Amino acid sequence: MIVGSRREVLSGMGAGLAIAGLGGGLAAGLRVPPAIAGTRKIGYAVVGLGYYATRQIMPNFAGCEHARLVALVSGTPAKLEQYSAQYGIPPSHRYSYADFDRIRDNPDIDVVYVVLPNSLHAEYTVRAARAGKHVMCEKPMATSVAECQAMIAACRKAGTKLMIGYRSRFEPYNRLAIELARGGHVGPTRLVAAEHGFPIQPNQWRLDRAMSGGGSMMDIGIYSLNAARYLTGEEPVEVSAVESTDRSDPRFRQVEDRVSFVLRFPSGIQATCISSYSSAHNGYRVTGTQGWIALEPATSYSGQVMTINKGGTTASRVLPPPARNQFAAQLDHLAECILTGTTPIVGGEEGLQDMRIIEAIYRAMAERRHVVLTELG
Ligand code: NAD
């Protein structure tokens, strides 16, 4: 997708200085407010000890300034035992799904982090809110607009915060891309192209519609959609979409494989996006009137590569390593919002908006027509 004609790699201090003027505003938004330096750490209970929780989230509490892991919830006693031993979680802070609601009585737990299959996000978010806990919920927020609305309502009623795990919003290259694109670094944006996909392994809950709520769009295509929204800072007014799914492939009996969708934004910006469960993609390009900004990979766990074309020159941008990686910064962000009484930059409304647009994409696919977002109410 992205080919640089000439690569001029900036590195080390030079790169830091080179981007300081460009990345300062958004980067400042993630700096720890001095007022909460040294205050207590916010305690998280992680619910669901699967791949993402155990391999990506739990190890990254070590890099947090304001968040710590204090409790675990799992239906598998052996996993509870293993990870509790690894992270020093005492028996009093280990829960099964059946006794999950007892978290209400544990003052060490401030936040419940829901890292379960998509169909369980709403139930555990609502139960956590009823127990008086703040919630971090993985993407996709839920499997329908109605579930998202119920989650927002439950947290609002309980007076607790709700944040969705859009980790790329805490990743430095994505933050710089947002600032450059919205700031007109390559002129006003005309087009965004975003591609996300991977060849999915068979026999897993992601391929069971009741558990996932849908196919590639729910899981990986949501990165293309969310990037189109955060890079433009606008909300689409119209979508069109084309699906291509081989229903004889046992993986795709219930859910969609490839989706190409187009979003039209109020300013006239178009986003052409790809979502795939049978091919590997991870990147986006923002094209303005004077050049383009590309990130590939864009939303990976690490290894982002940024390339910018401007004034006839194509060059790479290399940022210095961040003090906190995207996972730690995401965990800390909700903690900092709790400590300072502020609102997460990716709250429930952000997850709800993606779900609204995904429902519109599914409708456009099914009915083979353009769908105007206001049609959906
Ligand atoms: P996973 O299958 O590895 O883990 C899911 C966990 O839920 C397992 O421990 C499983 O035992 C448990 N579980 C509880 N009840 C279950 C039930 N009824 N059926 C199946 N499993 C049940 O999945 P994962 O990859 O860790 O994904 C979990 C969530 O995290 C998903 O919503 C996914 O979209 C999200 N995720 C986000 C990212 C990201 O980068 N933000 C990456 C991967 C996954």
GROMACS .gro file of C-alpha atoms and ligand atoms in nm:
model
  421
    1MET     CA    1   0.000   0.000   0.000
    2ILE     CA    2   0.275   0.241   0.095
    3VAL     CA    3   0.591   0.289  -0.110
    4GLY     CA    4   0.839   0.566  -0.031
    5SER     CA    5   1.037   0.711  -0.323
    6ARG     CA    6   1.317   0.843  -0.101
    7ARG     CA    7   1.366   0.753   0.260
    8GLU     CA    8   1.525   1.000   0.493
    9VAL     CA    9   1.526   0.843   0.836
   10LEU     CA   10   1.538   1.075   1.132
   11SER     CA   11   1.642   0.919   1.458
   12GLY     CA   12   1.741   0.985   1.816
   13MET     CA   13   1.745   1.339   1.947
   14GLY     CA   14   1.714   1.488   1.599
   15ALA     CA   15   1.385   1.310   1.544
   16GLY     CA   16   1.256   1.424   1.881
   17LEU     CA   17   1.333   1.783   1.795
   18ALA     CA   18   1.202   1.744   1.443
   19ILE     CA   19   0.859   1.636   1.562
   20ALA     CA   20   0.840   1.840   1.880
   21GLY     CA   21   0.660   2.124   1.712
   22LEU     CA   22   0.426   1.888   1.536
   23GLY     CA   23   0.343   1.639   1.808
   24GLY     CA   24   0.344   1.858   2.115
   25GLY     CA   25  -0.027   1.931   2.149
   26LEU     CA   26  -0.166   1.579   2.143
   27ALA     CA   27   0.133   1.435   2.327
   28ALA     CA   28   0.072   1.686   2.604
   29GLY     CA   29  -0.277   1.542   2.647
   30LEU     CA   30  -0.121   1.219   2.771
   31ARG     CA   31   0.123   1.372   3.016
   32VAL     CA   32   0.051   1.282   3.378
   33PRO     CA   33  -0.105   1.584   3.548
   34PRO     CA   34   0.134   1.703   3.822
   35ALA     CA   35  -0.154   1.719   4.071
   36ILE     CA   36  -0.184   1.340   4.085
   37ALA     CA   37   0.183   1.249   4.086
   38GLY     CA   38   0.242   1.037   4.395
   39THR     CA   39  -0.126   0.962   4.469
   40ARG     CA   40  -0.250   0.606   4.515
   41LYS     CA   41  -0.261   0.370   4.218
   42ILE     CA   42  -0.602   0.276   4.079
   43GLY     CA   43  -0.678  -0.098   4.119
   44TYR     CA   44  -0.792  -0.304   3.819
   45ALA     CA   45  -0.970  -0.640   3.813
   46VAL     CA   46  -0.918  -0.819   3.479
   47VAL     CA   47  -1.214  -1.031   3.366
   48GLY     CA   48  -1.136  -1.311   3.121
   49LEU     CA   49  -0.789  -1.461   3.117
   50GLY     CA   50  -0.752  -1.527   2.744
   51TYR     CA   51  -0.491  -1.421   2.491
   52TYR     CA   52  -0.524  -1.045   2.500
   53ALA     CA   53  -0.559  -1.017   2.878
   54THR     CA   54  -0.270  -1.245   2.967
   55ARG     CA   55  -0.026  -1.167   2.686
   56GLN     CA   56  -0.079  -0.793   2.630
   57ILE     CA   57  -0.268  -0.629   2.915
   58MET     CA   58  -0.155  -0.792   3.238
   59PRO     CA   59   0.222  -0.768   3.171
   60ASN     CA   60   0.188  -0.396   3.094
   61PHE     CA   61   0.065  -0.291   3.438
   62ALA     CA   62   0.438  -0.302   3.521
   63GLY     CA   63   0.487   0.009   3.305
   64CYS     CA   64   0.196   0.207   3.457
   65GLU     CA   65   0.230   0.508   3.683
   66HIS     CA   66  -0.127   0.518   3.813
   67ALA     CA   67  -0.276   0.172   3.754
   68ARG     CA   68  -0.211  -0.166   3.915
   69LEU     CA   69  -0.352  -0.515   3.881
   70VAL     CA   70  -0.532  -0.614   4.203
   71ALA     CA   71  -0.783  -0.888   4.111
   72LEU     CA   72  -0.859  -1.157   3.853
   73VAL     CA   73  -1.186  -1.310   3.730
   74SER     CA   74  -1.196  -1.640   3.539
   75GLY     CA   75  -1.411  -1.949   3.496
   76THR     CA   76  -1.104  -2.173   3.495
   77PRO     CA   77  -0.959  -2.237   3.845
   78ALA     CA   78  -0.622  -2.348   3.703
   79LYS     CA   79  -0.581  -2.017   3.517
   80LEU     CA   80  -0.681  -1.819   3.828
   81GLU     CA   81  -0.422  -2.012   4.027
   82GLN     CA   82  -0.147  -1.972   3.766
   83TYR     CA   83  -0.189  -1.600   3.700
   84SER     CA   84  -0.259  -1.514   4.063
   85ALA     CA   85   0.072  -1.673   4.155
   86GLN     CA   86   0.246  -1.485   3.874
   87TYR     CA   87   0.101  -1.145   3.968
   88GLY     CA   88   0.077  -1.185   4.346
   89ILE     CA   89  -0.305  -1.180   4.364
   90PRO     CA   90  -0.424  -1.312   4.704
   91PRO     CA   91  -0.714  -1.566   4.727
   92SER     CA   92  -0.947  -1.289   4.855
   93HIS     CA   93  -0.906  -1.108   4.520
   94ARG     CA   94  -0.976  -1.405   4.288
   95TYR     CA   95  -1.328  -1.446   4.147
   96SER     CA   96  -1.523  -1.689   3.927
   97TYR     CA   97  -1.795  -1.561   3.693
   98ALA     CA   98  -2.055  -1.695   3.939
   99ASP     CA   99  -1.924  -1.487   4.229
  100PHE     CA  100  -1.820  -1.187   4.016
  101ASP     CA  101  -2.076  -0.959   4.184
  102ARG     CA  102  -1.885  -0.991   4.514
  103ILE     CA  103  -1.635  -0.739   4.369
  104ARG     CA  104  -1.878  -0.485   4.513
  105ASP     CA  105  -1.733  -0.562   4.858
  106ASN     CA  106  -1.369  -0.523   4.755
  107PRO     CA  107  -1.254  -0.163   4.796
  108ASP     CA  108  -0.919  -0.238   4.629
  109ILE     CA  109  -1.101  -0.279   4.295
  110ASP     CA  110  -1.169   0.056   4.128
  111VAL     CA  111  -1.192  -0.063   3.766
  112VAL     CA  112  -1.318  -0.379   3.597
  113TYR     CA  113  -1.140  -0.447   3.265
  114VAL     CA  114  -1.370  -0.662   3.046
  115VAL     CA  115  -1.156  -0.875   2.810
  116LEU     CA  116  -1.419  -1.137   2.724
  117PRO     CA  117  -1.572  -1.247   2.392
  118ASN     CA  118  -1.777  -0.961   2.245
  119SER     CA  119  -2.119  -1.098   2.338
  120LEU     CA  120  -2.026  -1.082   2.709
  121HIS     CA  121  -1.905  -0.721   2.711
  122ALA     CA  122  -2.246  -0.572   2.785
  123GLU     CA  123  -2.336  -0.813   3.066
  124TYR     CA  124  -2.007  -0.769   3.255
  125THR     CA  125  -1.997  -0.393   3.203
  126VAL     CA  126  -2.348  -0.358   3.345
  127ARG     CA  127  -2.271  -0.592   3.638
  128ALA     CA  128  -1.949  -0.402   3.711
  129ALA     CA  129  -2.134  -0.069   3.708
  130ARG     CA  130  -2.400  -0.210   3.943
  131ALA     CA  131  -2.117  -0.310   4.176
  132GLY     CA  132  -2.008   0.055   4.173
  133LYS     CA  133  -1.696   0.000   3.964
  134HIS     CA  134  -1.551   0.196   3.672
  135VAL     CA  135  -1.520  -0.002   3.348
  136MET     CA  136  -1.259  -0.048   3.078
  137CYS     CA  137  -1.418  -0.259   2.804
  138GLU     CA  138  -1.245  -0.409   2.503
  139LYS     CA  139  -1.338  -0.327   2.145
  140PRO     CA  140  -1.581  -0.383   1.987
  141MET     CA  141  -1.775  -0.227   2.273
  142ALA     CA  142  -2.058  -0.482   2.230
  143THR     CA  143  -2.247  -0.665   1.957
  144SER     CA  144  -2.521  -0.406   1.893
  145VAL     CA  145  -2.611  -0.041   1.933
  146ALA     CA  146  -2.876  -0.136   2.189
  147GLU     CA  147  -2.617  -0.310   2.409
  148CYS     CA  148  -2.383  -0.009   2.387
  149GLN     CA  149  -2.665   0.219   2.496
  150ALA     CA  150  -2.746  -0.007   2.792
  151MET     CA  151  -2.379  -0.005   2.899
  152ILE     CA  152  -2.360   0.375   2.883
  153ALA     CA  153  -2.686   0.405   3.078
  154ALA     CA  154  -2.569   0.161   3.349
  155CYS     CA  155  -2.242   0.348   3.404
  156ARG     CA  156  -2.417   0.684   3.400
  157LYS     CA  157  -2.669   0.562   3.660
  158ALA     CA  158  -2.391   0.424   3.879
  159GLY     CA  159  -2.182   0.739   3.838
  160THR     CA  160  -1.886   0.534   3.713
  161LYS     CA  161  -1.660   0.595   3.414
  162LEU     CA  162  -1.667   0.384   3.098
  163MET     CA  163  -1.375   0.364   2.857
  164ILE     CA  164  -1.328   0.146   2.548
  165GLY     CA  165  -0.993  -0.020   2.474
  166TYR     CA  166  -0.898   0.181   2.166
  167ARG     CA  167  -0.527   0.149   2.241
  168SER     CA  168  -0.410   0.317   1.916
  169ARG     CA  169  -0.526   0.650   2.057
  170PHE     CA  170  -0.240   0.614   2.307
  171GLU     CA  171   0.022   0.507   2.052
  172PRO     CA  172   0.264   0.791   1.960
  173TYR     CA  173   0.270   0.747   1.581
  174ASN     CA  174  -0.109   0.737   1.562
  175ARG     CA  175  -0.125   1.045   1.781
  176LEU     CA  176   0.121   1.224   1.555
  177ALA     CA  177  -0.072   1.114   1.246
  178ILE     CA  178  -0.389   1.262   1.395
  179GLU     CA  179  -0.219   1.590   1.470
  180LEU     CA  180  -0.053   1.614   1.129
  181ALA     CA  181  -0.364   1.514   0.935
  182ARG     CA  182  -0.605   1.737   1.124
  183GLY     CA  183  -0.349   2.019   1.130
  184GLY     CA  184  -0.323   2.023   0.751
  185HIS     CA  185   0.046   1.924   0.735
  186VAL     CA  186  -0.009   1.785   0.383
  187GLY     CA  187  -0.289   2.027   0.304
  188PRO     CA  188  -0.658   1.970   0.374
  189THR     CA  189  -0.737   1.596   0.376
  190ARG     CA  190  -0.909   1.467   0.065
  191LEU     CA  191  -0.892   1.089   0.110
  192VAL     CA  192  -0.818   0.834   0.379
  193ALA     CA  193  -0.737   0.475   0.282
  194ALA     CA  194  -0.733   0.225   0.570
  195GLU     CA  195  -0.678  -0.150   0.552
  196HIS     CA  196  -0.694  -0.405   0.833
  197GLY     CA  197  -0.710  -0.781   0.815
  198PHE     CA  198  -0.554  -1.115   0.902
  199PRO     CA  199  -0.615  -1.475   0.794
  200ILE     CA  200  -0.828  -1.611   1.077
  201GLN     CA  201  -0.774  -1.956   1.229
  202PRO     CA  202  -1.079  -2.188   1.231
  203ASN     CA  203  -1.274  -2.309   1.536
  204GLN     CA  204  -1.294  -2.006   1.762
  205TRP     CA  205  -1.561  -1.783   1.913
  206ARG     CA  206  -1.485  -1.505   1.662
  207LEU     CA  207  -1.647  -1.722   1.392
  208ASP     CA  208  -1.959  -1.790   1.603
  209ARG     CA  209  -2.199  -1.505   1.533
  210ALA     CA  210  -2.373  -1.536   1.869
  211MET     CA  211  -2.039  -1.478   2.046
  212SER     CA  212  -1.882  -1.222   1.813
  213GLY     CA  213  -2.178  -1.028   1.675
  214GLY     CA  214  -2.026  -1.045   1.326
  215GLY     CA  215  -1.712  -1.122   1.131
  216SER     CA  216  -1.406  -0.926   1.030
  217MET     CA  217  -1.581  -0.589   1.068
  218MET     CA  218  -1.641  -0.644   1.440
  219ASP     CA  219  -1.289  -0.761   1.510
  220ILE     CA  220  -1.035  -0.604   1.275
  221GLY     CA  221  -1.229  -0.385   1.031
  222ILE     CA  222  -1.321  -0.168   1.327
  223TYR     CA  223  -0.958  -0.045   1.323
  224SER     CA  224  -1.003   0.091   0.969
  225LEU     CA  225  -1.330   0.254   1.069
  226ASN     CA  226  -1.200   0.403   1.393
  227ALA     CA  227  -0.885   0.532   1.219
  228ALA     CA  228  -1.091   0.703   0.948
  229ARG     CA  229  -1.283   0.880   1.224
  230TYR     CA  230  -0.984   0.979   1.437
  231LEU     CA  231  -0.772   1.091   1.143
  232THR     CA  232  -1.044   1.320   1.008
  233GLY     CA  233  -1.201   1.425   1.338
  234GLU     CA  234  -1.534   1.404   1.158
  235GLU     CA  235  -1.833   1.169   1.171
  236PRO     CA  236  -1.943   1.003   0.847
  237VAL     CA  237  -2.279   1.098   0.702
  238GLU     CA  238  -2.310   0.815   0.449
  239VAL     CA  239  -2.168   0.464   0.398
  240SER     CA  240  -2.156   0.211   0.119
  241ALA     CA  241  -2.016  -0.140   0.146
  242VAL     CA  242  -1.947  -0.453  -0.058
  243GLU     CA  243  -1.895  -0.795   0.099
  244SER     CA  244  -1.708  -1.093  -0.038
  245THR     CA  245  -1.739  -1.414   0.162
  246ASP     CA  246  -1.684  -1.773   0.051
  247ARG     CA  247  -1.962  -1.947   0.240
  248SER     CA  248  -1.820  -2.290   0.152
  249ASP     CA  249  -1.513  -2.206   0.366
  250PRO     CA  250  -1.597  -2.361   0.708
  251ARG     CA  251  -1.467  -2.047   0.880
  252PHE     CA  252  -1.730  -1.829   0.719
  253ARG     CA  253  -2.056  -2.019   0.769
  254GLN     CA  254  -2.183  -1.755   1.011
  255VAL     CA  255  -1.976  -1.441   0.967
  256GLU     CA  256  -1.847  -1.218   0.688
  257ASP     CA  257  -1.492  -1.233   0.552
  258ARG     CA  258  -1.396  -0.931   0.336
  259VAL     CA  259  -1.572  -0.596   0.338
  260SER     CA  260  -1.478  -0.290   0.136
  261PHE     CA  261  -1.657   0.016   0.267
  262VAL     CA  262  -1.660   0.383   0.183
  263LEU     CA  263  -1.741   0.658   0.430
  264ARG     CA  264  -1.835   1.007   0.318
  265PHE     CA  265  -1.766   1.281   0.573
  266PRO     CA  266  -1.939   1.622   0.601
  267SER     CA  267  -1.638   1.815   0.463
  268GLY     CA  268  -1.634   1.592   0.157
  269ILE     CA  269  -1.345   1.371   0.275
  270GLN     CA  270  -1.385   1.014   0.158
  271ALA     CA  271  -1.246   0.712   0.343
  272THR     CA  272  -1.204   0.389   0.150
  273CYS     CA  273  -1.159   0.106   0.396
  274ILE     CA  274  -1.088  -0.267   0.394
  275SER     CA  275  -1.169  -0.531   0.653
  276SER     CA  276  -1.055  -0.890   0.597
  277TYR     CA  277  -1.048  -1.227   0.771
  278SER     CA  278  -0.856  -1.394   0.486
  279SER     CA  279  -0.565  -1.160   0.407
  280ALA     CA  280  -0.313  -0.958   0.606
  281HIS     CA  281  -0.335  -0.578   0.610
  282ASN     CA  282  -0.243  -0.317   0.865
  283GLY     CA  283  -0.202   0.039   0.747
  284TYR     CA  284  -0.353   0.366   0.648
  285ARG     CA  285  -0.274   0.666   0.433
  286VAL     CA  286  -0.413   1.017   0.462
  287THR     CA  287  -0.386   1.208   0.137
  288GLY     CA  288  -0.411   1.585   0.137
  289THR     CA  289  -0.383   1.841  -0.137
  290GLN     CA  290  -0.004   1.863  -0.092
  291GLY     CA  291   0.102   1.506  -0.017
  292TRP     CA  292   0.029   1.214   0.213
  293ILE     CA  293   0.096   1.067   0.557
  294ALA     CA  294   0.121   0.689   0.578
  295LEU     CA  295   0.148   0.452   0.873
  296GLU     CA  296   0.218   0.086   0.800
  297PRO     CA  297   0.194  -0.104   1.020
  298ALA     CA  298  -0.042   0.139   1.185
  299THR     CA  299  -0.232  -0.029   1.468
  300SER     CA  300   0.001  -0.318   1.552
  301TYR     CA  301   0.119  -0.375   1.908
  302SER     CA  302   0.457  -0.222   1.811
  303GLY     CA  303   0.677  -0.144   1.510
  304GLN     CA  304   0.480   0.143   1.354
  305VAL     CA  305   0.646   0.295   1.045
  306MET     CA  306   0.550   0.646   0.939
  307THR     CA  307   0.623   0.787   0.595
  308ILE     CA  308   0.537   1.137   0.481
  309ASN     CA  309   0.527   1.271   0.127
  310LYS     CA  310   0.535   1.648   0.099
  311GLY     CA  311   0.675   1.892  -0.155
  312GLY     CA  312   0.786   1.612  -0.384
  313THR     CA  313   0.991   1.439  -0.112
  314THR     CA  314   0.910   1.118   0.068
  315ALA     CA  315   1.071   1.067   0.410
  316SER     CA  316   1.029   0.841   0.713
  317ARG     CA  317   0.958   0.984   1.057
  318VAL     CA  318   1.106   0.806   1.357
  319LEU     CA  319   0.991   0.901   1.707
  320PRO     CA  320   1.193   0.842   2.023
  321PRO     CA  321   1.061   0.547   2.231
  322PRO     CA  322   0.777   0.661   2.459
  323ALA     CA  323   0.810   0.650   2.838
  324ARG     CA  324   0.492   0.435   2.848
  325ASN     CA  325   0.386   0.205   2.566
  326GLN     CA  326   0.029   0.223   2.429
  327PHE     CA  327  -0.100  -0.046   2.669
  328ALA     CA  328   0.037   0.120   2.983
  329ALA     CA  329  -0.072   0.464   2.860
  330GLN     CA  330  -0.425   0.334   2.799
  331LEU     CA  331  -0.447   0.176   3.147
  332ASP     CA  332  -0.306   0.490   3.305
  333HIS     CA  333  -0.544   0.717   3.114
  334LEU     CA  334  -0.855   0.577   3.282
  335ALA     CA  335  -0.674   0.581   3.617
  336GLU     CA  336  -0.582   0.947   3.563
  337CYS     CA  337  -0.941   1.029   3.464
  338ILE     CA  338  -1.064   0.871   3.789
  339LEU     CA  339  -0.805   1.054   3.998
  340THR     CA  340  -0.874   1.390   3.835
  341GLY     CA  341  -1.249   1.358   3.775
  342THR     CA  342  -1.211   1.393   3.398
  343THR     CA  343  -1.363   1.205   3.103
  344PRO     CA  344  -1.175   0.941   2.899
  345ILE     CA  345  -1.088   1.045   2.541
  346VAL     CA  346  -1.239   0.715   2.423
  347GLY     CA  347  -1.553   0.673   2.633
  348GLY     CA  348  -1.868   0.475   2.574
  349GLU     CA  349  -1.994   0.721   2.312
  350GLU     CA  350  -1.688   0.642   2.099
  351GLY     CA  351  -1.764   0.270   2.105
  352LEU     CA  352  -2.132   0.337   2.041
  353GLN     CA  353  -2.052   0.550   1.736
  354ASP     CA  354  -1.839   0.274   1.581
  355MET     CA  355  -2.119   0.026   1.645
  356ARG     CA  356  -2.375   0.258   1.482
  357ILE     CA  357  -2.156   0.281   1.172
  358ILE     CA  358  -2.089  -0.095   1.166
  359GLU     CA  359  -2.465  -0.154   1.173
  360ALA     CA  360  -2.497   0.090   0.881
  361ILE     CA  361  -2.221  -0.096   0.694
  362TYR     CA  362  -2.401  -0.426   0.750
  363ARG     CA  363  -2.722  -0.271   0.620
  364ALA     CA  364  -2.545  -0.127   0.315
  365MET     CA  365  -2.395  -0.472   0.245
  366ALA     CA  366  -2.724  -0.655   0.287
  367GLU     CA  367  -2.939  -0.409   0.095
  368ARG     CA  368  -2.673  -0.322  -0.167
  369ARG     CA  369  -2.727   0.051  -0.133
  370HIS     CA  370  -2.581   0.364   0.025
  371VAL     CA  371  -2.698   0.415   0.382
  372VAL     CA  372  -2.733   0.763   0.528
  373LEU     CA  373  -2.635   0.753   0.894
  374THR     CA  374  -2.935   0.956   1.008
  375GLU     CA  375  -3.162   0.677   0.873
  376LEU     CA  376  -3.060   0.471   1.175
  377GLY     CA  377  -3.168   0.726   1.430
  378NAD     P1  378  -0.961  -1.520   2.386
  378NAD     O1  379  -1.050  -1.625   2.328
  378NAD     O2  380  -0.814  -1.545   2.385
  378NAD     O3  381  -1.002  -1.493   2.537
  378NAD     C1  382  -1.136  -1.485   2.579
  378NAD     C2  383  -1.145  -1.529   2.724
  378NAD     O4  384  -1.282  -1.528   2.762
  378NAD     C3  385  -1.093  -1.671   2.747
  378NAD     O5  386  -1.011  -1.672   2.862
  378NAD     C4  387  -1.218  -1.752   2.774
  378NAD     O6  388  -1.196  -1.861   2.864
  378NAD     C5  389  -1.308  -1.648   2.836
  378NAD     N1  390  -1.451  -1.679   2.828
  378NAD     C6  391  -1.537  -1.658   2.927
  378NAD     N2  392  -1.660  -1.700   2.892
  378NAD     C7  393  -1.649  -1.749   2.768
  378NAD     C8  394  -1.743  -1.808   2.680
  378NAD     N3  395  -1.872  -1.822   2.714
  378NAD     N4  396  -1.697  -1.848   2.560
  378NAD     C9  397  -1.568  -1.830   2.523
  378NAD     N5  398  -1.476  -1.777   2.606
  378NAD    C10  399  -1.515  -1.736   2.726
  378NAD     O7  400  -0.995  -1.384   2.314
  378NAD     P2  401  -0.908  -1.252   2.309
  378NAD     O8  402  -0.831  -1.249   2.183
  378NAD     O9  403  -0.836  -1.235   2.436
  378NAD    O10  404  -1.024  -1.141   2.295
  378NAD    C11  405  -1.100  -1.096   2.405
  378NAD    C12  406  -1.155  -0.956   2.377
  378NAD    O11  407  -1.045  -0.868   2.360
  378NAD    C13  408  -1.237  -0.947   2.249
  378NAD    O12  409  -1.344  -0.858   2.267
  378NAD    C14  410  -1.139  -0.890   2.146
  378NAD    O13  411  -1.202  -0.815   2.045
  378NAD    C15  412  -1.052  -0.804   2.234
  378NAD     N6  413  -0.916  -0.789   2.182
  378NAD    C16  414  -0.865  -0.665   2.169
  378NAD    C17  415  -0.738  -0.646   2.119
  378NAD    C18  416  -0.680  -0.508   2.107
  378NAD    O14  417  -0.572  -0.493   2.050
  378NAD     N7  418  -0.745  -0.408   2.163
  378NAD    C19  419  -0.663  -0.757   2.081
  378NAD    C20  420  -0.716  -0.883   2.095
  378NAD    C21  421  -0.844  -0.899   2.147
   0.00000   0.00000   0.00000
